[in-house]
Coordinates of C-alpha atoms in Angstrom, one line a residue:
M1 CA 0.0 0.0 0.0
P2 CA 1.4 3.4 -0.9
D3 CA 2.4 5.7 1.9
F4 CA 0.3 8.8 1.4
R5 CA 1.7 10.4 4.6
K6 CA 4.8 11.8 2.9
N7 CA 2.7 14.1 0.7
Y8 CA 0.5 15.2 3.6
K9 CA 1.0 19.0 4.4
G10 CA -1.5 19.4 7.2
S11 CA -5.2 19.5 7.7
R12 CA -7.4 22.1 6.1
S13 CA -7.8 23.9 9.4
G14 CA -4.0 24.1 9.9
N15 CA -2.7 24.7 6.4
P16 CA -2.6 28.3 5.5
K17 CA -1.7 27.4 1.8
F18 CA -5.2 25.9 1.5
F19 CA -7.0 29.1 2.4
G20 CA -4.7 31.7 0.9
K21 CA -4.3 35.0 2.6
P22 CA -6.2 35.6 5.9
R23 CA -9.5 37.5 5.5
Q24 CA -9.2 41.2 6.2
E25 CA -11.6 42.6 8.8
H26 CA -13.3 45.7 7.3
K27 CA -13.7 48.7 9.5
P28 CA -17.1 50.3 9.5
E29 CA -17.3 53.3 7.2
V30 CA -18.1 56.5 9.1
Y31 CA -18.7 59.9 7.6
E32 CA -19.5 63.4 8.8
L33 CA -22.7 64.3 6.9
R34 CA -24.9 67.4 6.8
I35 CA -28.6 66.3 6.6
E36 CA -30.4 68.2 3.9
K37 CA -34.0 67.2 4.4
M38 CA -36.4 64.5 5.6
V39 CA -37.7 62.0 3.1
Q40 CA -40.6 59.5 2.9
G41 CA -40.2 57.1 5.8
G42 CA -38.8 59.7 8.2
E43 CA -35.1 59.3 7.4
G44 CA -32.8 62.2 6.9
M45 CA -31.1 62.6 3.5
A46 CA -27.5 63.6 3.0
R47 CA -24.9 63.1 0.2
L48 CA -21.5 61.4 0.3
E49 CA -18.5 63.1 -1.4
D50 CA -18.9 60.9 -4.4
G51 CA -22.5 62.2 -4.9
R52 CA -24.4 59.2 -3.7
V53 CA -27.5 59.8 -1.6
C54 CA -27.4 58.5 2.0
F55 CA -30.6 57.9 3.9
V56 CA -29.9 58.3 7.6
A57 CA -32.1 56.8 10.3
G58 CA -32.5 59.0 13.3
A59 CA -31.3 62.3 11.7
L60 CA -33.1 65.6 11.3
P61 CA -32.7 68.3 8.6
G62 CA -29.8 70.7 9.3
E63 CA -28.0 68.4 11.7
L64 CA -24.3 67.5 11.3
C65 CA -23.9 63.9 12.2
K66 CA -21.4 61.1 12.3
V67 CA -23.0 58.4 10.3
Q68 CA -22.0 54.8 10.0
L69 CA -23.0 53.1 6.7
T70 CA -25.2 50.1 7.1
F71 CA -26.1 49.4 3.4
K72 CA -24.4 50.3 0.1
K73 CA -25.6 50.3 -3.5
K74 CA -24.1 51.8 -6.6
D75 CA -26.4 54.8 -6.5
F76 CA -27.4 55.2 -2.8
T77 CA -26.5 54.2 0.7
K78 CA -28.1 53.9 4.1
G79 CA -26.7 54.7 7.5
R80 CA -27.4 55.4 11.1
V81 CA -26.5 58.2 13.4
I82 CA -23.7 57.4 15.9
Q83 CA -23.0 60.9 17.0
I84 CA -24.7 64.3 16.6
L85 CA -22.2 67.1 16.1
E86 CA -24.7 69.9 15.5
R87 CA -28.2 69.3 16.9
S88 CA -31.5 70.5 15.5
P89 CA -33.6 72.6 17.8
D90 CA -36.5 70.3 17.0
R91 CA -34.8 67.3 18.5
V92 CA -36.0 65.8 21.8
E93 CA -35.1 62.9 23.9
P94 CA -37.3 59.8 23.0
R95 CA -39.8 59.1 25.7
C96 CA -39.8 55.3 25.3
P97 CA -36.7 53.3 26.5
L98 CA -37.2 50.9 23.6
Y99 CA -36.8 53.6 21.0
G100 CA -34.4 52.3 18.3
K101 CA -34.9 48.7 19.4
C102 CA -38.7 48.3 18.8
G103 CA -39.8 48.4 15.2
G104 CA -42.2 51.2 15.8
C105 CA -42.3 54.9 16.7
S106 CA -39.2 55.9 14.7
L107 CA -39.9 59.6 15.0
Q108 CA -39.7 59.9 18.7
H109 CA -36.5 62.0 18.3
L110 CA -38.6 64.7 16.7
A111 CA -40.7 67.0 18.9
S112 CA -44.4 65.9 18.6
E113 CA -45.6 69.4 17.7
K114 CA -43.1 69.6 14.8
Q115 CA -43.9 66.2 13.2
V116 CA -46.8 67.4 11.1
E117 CA -44.7 70.3 9.8
Y118 CA -42.0 68.0 8.6
M119 CA -44.5 65.6 7.1
E120 CA -46.2 68.3 5.1
K121 CA -42.8 69.3 3.5
V122 CA -42.1 65.7 2.6
E123 CA -45.5 65.1 1.0
R124 CA -45.4 68.4 -1.0
E125 CA -42.1 67.4 -2.4
N126 CA -43.3 63.8 -3.1
F127 CA -46.3 65.1 -5.0
R128 CA -44.2 67.5 -6.9
R129 CA -41.7 64.9 -7.9
L130 CA -44.0 61.9 -8.5
A131 CA -47.1 63.6 -9.8
H132 CA -45.5 66.7 -11.4
A133 CA -48.1 68.8 -9.7
E134 CA -48.6 70.9 -6.5
L135 CA -50.6 70.0 -3.5
P136 CA -53.3 72.7 -2.8
A137 CA -52.2 75.7 -0.7
D138 CA -55.0 74.9 1.8
F139 CA -53.7 71.3 2.3
K140 CA -54.2 70.5 6.0
I141 CA -53.0 67.7 8.2
H142 CA -55.4 66.7 11.0
T143 CA -53.8 65.7 14.3
G144 CA -54.8 64.3 17.7
S145 CA -53.2 63.2 20.9
P146 CA -49.5 62.4 20.3
W147 CA -49.4 59.7 23.1
G148 CA -51.8 57.0 24.3
Y149 CA -53.7 57.1 21.1
R150 CA -53.3 53.7 19.6
N151 CA -56.3 51.5 20.2
R152 CA -55.2 48.6 18.0
A153 CA -52.0 46.6 18.1
R154 CA -50.3 43.3 17.5
V155 CA -48.1 42.0 20.3
V156 CA -46.1 38.9 20.8
C157 CA -47.2 37.0 23.9
R158 CA -44.5 34.9 25.5
V159 CA -46.6 32.3 27.2
R160 CA -44.0 29.9 28.6
G161 CA -40.2 29.5 28.5
K162 CA -37.2 28.6 30.5
D163 CA -35.6 32.0 29.9
F164 CA -37.8 33.9 32.3
P165 CA -38.9 32.8 35.8
G166 CA -42.3 32.7 37.4
T167 CA -45.7 32.6 35.8
K168 CA -45.9 36.2 34.6
V169 CA -46.8 36.4 30.9
R170 CA -44.6 38.9 29.0
F171 CA -45.6 40.9 26.0
G172 CA -43.3 42.4 23.3
F173 CA -43.0 43.8 19.8
R174 CA -40.9 42.6 17.0
E175 CA -37.4 44.2 17.0
L176 CA -36.4 46.7 14.3
E177 CA -35.5 44.8 11.1
S178 CA -35.6 41.5 12.9
N179 CA -38.0 38.7 14.1
D180 CA -36.5 38.9 17.6
I181 CA -38.8 40.2 20.4
V182 CA -38.4 43.3 22.5
N183 CA -40.4 42.9 25.8
F184 CA -42.2 46.0 27.1
E185 CA -43.9 46.8 30.4
K186 CA -46.0 49.8 29.2
C187 CA -46.1 51.2 25.7
P188 CA -46.6 55.0 25.6
V189 CA -48.5 55.1 22.4
L190 CA -51.1 52.4 23.4
T191 CA -54.3 53.5 25.1
D192 CA -54.4 53.2 28.9
S193 CA -57.0 50.5 28.5
L194 CA -54.7 48.4 26.4
N195 CA -51.8 48.8 28.8
D196 CA -54.1 48.0 31.7
F197 CA -55.4 44.9 29.9
L198 CA -51.9 43.6 29.3
E199 CA -50.9 44.1 32.8
G200 CA -54.0 42.7 34.3
P201 CA -56.6 40.4 32.6
A202 CA -54.3 39.3 29.8
Q203 CA -52.0 37.7 32.5
Q204 CA -54.7 35.3 33.5
I205 CA -56.1 34.7 30.0
F206 CA -52.8 33.8 28.4
A207 CA -51.2 32.1 31.4
G208 CA -54.0 29.6 31.2
E209 CA -53.4 28.7 27.6
G210 CA -51.9 25.4 28.5
N211 CA -51.5 24.2 24.9
S212 CA -50.3 27.5 23.5
P213 CA -46.9 27.8 21.8
R214 CA -44.2 29.6 23.6
E215 CA -44.7 32.7 21.4
L216 CA -48.1 33.7 20.3
D217 CA -49.0 36.7 18.0
V218 CA -52.0 38.4 19.5
N219 CA -54.1 41.1 17.9
L220 CA -55.7 43.6 20.4
F221 CA -58.4 46.1 19.9
D222 CA -59.8 48.7 22.3
N223 CA -63.3 49.8 21.2
G224 CA -63.1 53.0 23.3
D225 CA -66.1 52.0 25.5
G226 CA -64.3 49.7 27.9
K227 CA -64.1 46.5 25.9
I228 CA -60.8 45.0 24.9
S229 CA -61.1 42.3 22.2
Y230 CA -58.3 40.0 21.1
Y231 CA -57.6 37.4 18.5
Y232 CA -54.8 34.8 17.9
R233 CA -54.5 32.1 15.2
G234 CA -56.0 28.9 16.3
M235 CA -58.5 30.6 18.6
H236 CA -61.6 28.4 19.2
S237 CA -64.7 29.6 17.4
S238 CA -66.7 30.0 20.6
D239 CA -63.9 32.1 22.1
F240 CA -63.8 34.1 18.9
V241 CA -67.4 35.2 19.1
K242 CA -67.0 36.1 22.8
N243 CA -63.6 37.7 22.8
A244 CA -62.7 38.8 19.3
V245 CA -65.8 40.7 18.1
S246 CA -66.6 44.2 19.3
V247 CA -68.7 47.2 18.3
V248 CA -67.3 50.8 17.9
N249 CA -69.4 53.9 18.1
V250 CA -68.2 56.4 15.5
C251 CA -70.1 59.6 14.7
E252 CA -73.5 58.1 15.8
R253 CA -73.0 54.9 13.9
K254 CA -72.4 51.5 15.4
I255 CA -69.7 49.6 13.5
Q256 CA -69.0 45.9 14.2
A257 CA -65.5 44.5 13.6
D258 CA -63.2 41.9 15.2
A259 CA -59.6 41.9 16.2
S260 CA -58.5 39.7 13.3
V261 CA -59.4 42.2 10.6
F262 CA -58.2 45.7 9.8
F263 CA -59.8 48.7 11.5
Q264 CA -58.5 52.2 12.1
S265 CA -55.9 52.3 15.0
N266 CA -56.7 55.8 16.2
L267 CA -60.3 56.2 17.2
G268 CA -59.6 59.7 18.6
L269 CA -58.8 61.1 15.1
L270 CA -61.3 58.9 13.1
P271 CA -64.2 61.4 13.4
A272 CA -62.1 64.0 11.6
L273 CA -61.8 61.6 8.6
V274 CA -65.5 60.8 8.7
E275 CA -66.5 64.4 8.6
S276 CA -64.1 65.2 5.8
V277 CA -65.5 62.3 3.7
R278 CA -69.1 63.3 4.5
R279 CA -68.4 66.9 3.4
A280 CA -66.8 65.7 0.2
V281 CA -69.8 63.5 -0.6
D282 CA -72.3 66.2 0.1
E283 CA -70.4 68.7 -2.1
G284 CA -70.4 66.2 -4.9
L285 CA -74.1 65.6 -4.6
K286 CA -74.8 69.4 -4.4
S287 CA -72.7 70.2 -7.4
G288 CA -74.1 67.5 -9.6
D289 CA -70.7 65.9 -10.3
A290 CA -72.0 62.8 -8.5
S291 CA -75.5 61.5 -7.8
D292 CA -77.3 59.8 -4.9
A293 CA -78.4 57.0 -7.2
W294 CA -75.4 54.8 -6.3
L295 CA -72.7 54.7 -3.7
I296 CA -69.8 52.3 -4.6
D297 CA -67.4 51.6 -1.8
L298 CA -64.3 49.8 -3.1
F299 CA -61.9 48.0 -0.8
S300 CA -64.7 48.5 1.7
G301 CA -63.3 46.5 4.6
V302 CA -66.1 46.1 7.2
G303 CA -68.3 48.5 5.3
F304 CA -67.2 51.5 7.4
F305 CA -67.7 54.4 4.9
A306 CA -70.9 52.8 3.4
A307 CA -72.4 52.4 6.8
I308 CA -71.6 56.0 7.7
L309 CA -73.0 57.4 4.4
Q310 CA -75.9 55.0 3.6
D311 CA -78.7 57.5 4.5
R312 CA -77.6 59.6 1.5
F313 CA -78.0 57.0 -1.2
Q314 CA -80.6 54.9 -3.0
K315 CA -78.3 52.0 -3.8
I316 CA -75.1 50.9 -2.1
T317 CA -72.5 48.4 -3.2
T318 CA -69.5 47.4 -1.1
V319 CA -66.7 45.4 -2.7
E320 CA -64.2 43.5 -0.5
R321 CA -62.2 40.4 -1.1
E322 CA -61.7 39.4 2.5
E323 CA -64.6 37.3 3.7
G324 CA -63.8 38.1 7.4
C325 CA -64.5 41.8 6.7
L326 CA -67.5 41.1 4.4
K327 CA -69.5 39.4 7.2
H328 CA -69.2 42.5 9.3
A329 CA -70.1 44.7 6.4
R330 CA -73.4 42.8 6.0
V331 CA -74.2 43.5 9.7
N332 CA -73.1 47.1 9.6
L333 CA -75.2 48.0 6.6
S334 CA -78.3 46.5 8.2
V335 CA -77.9 47.7 11.7
N336 CA -77.3 51.3 10.6
S337 CA -80.0 51.3 7.9
E338 CA -82.8 53.8 8.3
D339 CA -84.6 52.6 5.2
F340 CA -84.6 48.9 4.7
C341 CA -86.1 49.3 1.2
K342 CA -82.8 50.6 -0.1
K343 CA -80.9 48.2 -2.2
V344 CA -77.7 47.1 -0.5
E345 CA -75.2 44.5 -1.9
N346 CA -72.1 43.3 -0.3
V347 CA -69.8 41.8 -2.9
S348 CA -67.0 39.4 -2.2
A349 CA -64.5 40.1 -5.0
P350 CA -61.2 41.9 -5.8
A351 CA -62.1 45.5 -6.7
E352 CA -60.5 45.3 -10.2
E353 CA -62.5 42.2 -11.1
W354 CA -65.8 43.7 -10.0
L355 CA -65.1 46.9 -12.0
L356 CA -64.3 44.9 -15.1
E357 CA -67.5 42.8 -14.8
N358 CA -70.0 45.6 -13.9
V359 CA -71.0 48.6 -16.0
V360 CA -71.1 51.8 -14.1
D361 CA -73.2 53.9 -16.4
V362 CA -74.4 56.6 -14.0
P363 CA -72.4 59.3 -12.2
A364 CA -72.1 57.2 -9.1
T365 CA -70.4 58.4 -5.9
L366 CA -67.2 56.4 -5.7
I367 CA -65.0 55.9 -2.6
V368 CA -61.8 53.9 -2.9
D369 CA -59.6 53.0 0.1
P370 CA -57.0 50.6 -1.3
P371 CA -54.0 49.0 0.5
R372 CA -50.5 50.5 0.5
T373 CA -49.9 49.2 -3.0
G374 CA -52.6 51.6 -4.3
L375 CA -55.1 51.0 -7.1
P376 CA -54.5 48.0 -9.4
K377 CA -53.9 49.2 -12.9
E378 CA -57.1 47.4 -14.1
A379 CA -59.2 49.1 -11.5
L380 CA -57.8 52.6 -12.3
E381 CA -58.4 52.1 -16.0
A382 CA -62.0 50.8 -15.4
I383 CA -62.8 53.9 -13.3
V384 CA -61.5 56.2 -16.0
A385 CA -63.6 54.3 -18.6
S386 CA -66.8 54.5 -16.4
S387 CA -69.4 57.2 -16.0
V388 CA -67.9 58.2 -12.6
N389 CA -67.0 61.9 -12.7
R390 CA -66.0 62.3 -9.1
L391 CA -64.2 60.0 -6.6
I392 CA -62.9 60.2 -3.1
Y393 CA -59.6 58.4 -2.7
V394 CA -58.5 57.5 0.9
S395 CA -54.9 56.5 1.0
C396 CA -52.6 54.9 3.6
D397 CA -49.5 55.5 1.4
P398 CA -48.9 59.0 -0.1
V399 CA -46.4 57.7 -2.6
T400 CA -48.8 55.3 -4.3
L401 CA -51.5 58.0 -4.1
A402 CA -49.2 60.5 -6.0
R403 CA -48.5 57.8 -8.6
D404 CA -52.2 57.0 -9.1
F405 CA -53.2 60.7 -9.2
A406 CA -50.7 61.2 -12.1
K407 CA -52.6 58.6 -14.1
F408 CA -56.0 60.1 -13.2
A409 CA -54.7 63.5 -14.2
Q410 CA -53.7 62.2 -17.6
A411 CA -57.3 61.0 -18.0
G412 CA -58.8 64.4 -17.3
F413 CA -59.3 64.3 -13.5
M414 CA -58.4 67.3 -11.4
L415 CA -57.5 67.5 -7.7
R416 CA -60.3 69.4 -6.0
H417 CA -59.4 69.0 -2.4
A418 CA -56.7 67.2 -0.3
E419 CA -56.3 66.6 3.4
G420 CA -53.9 64.6 5.6
F421 CA -54.5 62.6 8.8
A422 CA -51.7 61.9 11.2
F423 CA -53.2 58.7 12.6
Y424 CA -49.9 57.4 13.9
P425 CA -47.9 60.1 15.9
Q426 CA -44.3 59.3 16.6
T427 CA -44.1 57.6 13.2
P428 CA -43.6 58.9 9.7
H429 CA -46.9 57.3 8.5
L430 CA -49.5 59.6 7.1
E431 CA -52.9 59.0 5.6
M432 CA -54.5 61.3 3.0
M433 CA -57.8 62.0 1.3
F434 CA -58.1 63.3 -2.3
V435 CA -61.2 64.5 -4.0
L436 CA -60.9 64.1 -7.7
S437 CA -63.4 65.1 -10.5
R438 CA -63.5 65.7 -14.2

């Protein structure tokens, strides 16, 4: 047998020739940058010496910061503030000890009373850049309480585990850009009722879930009248009816929903949106741009707007693809009906499919409230081709709203009115309402 040992030069782990040169440790890239402005998402924007844009988390316009790069591409970079050399007068100390760790409330470093001012500048520039038009001079952003406003949340319930002692249940949020969990004792943006529920009744409810997994995602909802509803995947149907469903009183209307479906997360500011939509509807009916013959509520969710407005129309159609929302819409449009002879139909379908299959040949009043992705192309084209001359567009993403407006403008629609709603203080999130007509 040949002796292979004479050619042996060591193992892979011990032979430097096998690996080549040792790997060099790269030092983090740190730059001194002057922040030019705030952009969508709440980041500050600066430029590197080579001209590349750098989006800086935690920075405010005008500040001089030491910034460590966290992400690099050919045409832009991202970074985070590691030291503030020149501080903005609008900077404040974050109230929450989890700021920068939790995935929410990324604007806590900006004074609450200044947040709307910064948001307006961002959205005016977005609209100018994306839609090649100007927001109206009277564009207003509605605001409410900056703290303790959030009546809806998803928390992670840590039911059991060897890493914490005793029987106390712990609750947390997902960590920033991670699936890890950050535990909290009291969240400053949640309503007092939600915080009290997590500290009290929730301890007994979830500690008793003997068969629950160690981590449980729980949706919570405070209806504003003392009832906390909750939902988690796998919940027994009898528990769902008892504990997940609730009723909210909004502007003299009773709206049923449950903690598993979407509902607005700031009940304190919701009446402002309702009044703005009502006013826009009434102006359309008075001007003749729209008629009371038909209200079409696309992406209707639990039928919220239709239920609020149904006393103004002869026929109402809600269109929603989520069956969980649709079952509440059926209830909401019957409970709130003052005239049961009116024709009401609740359709389970994607909005674009319904539009393509149904002829809208009257100047109906149209409300659209799409997800963050905005209107599907087919839906927008169907609206343009219909007899609708006026629509109310409620948006949870100003960027896709500006994109869609540009397409409506090409088809002859004009922006008649615009308002903003700061439903999520301490975050850069803004909702908007446009009134368009042709």
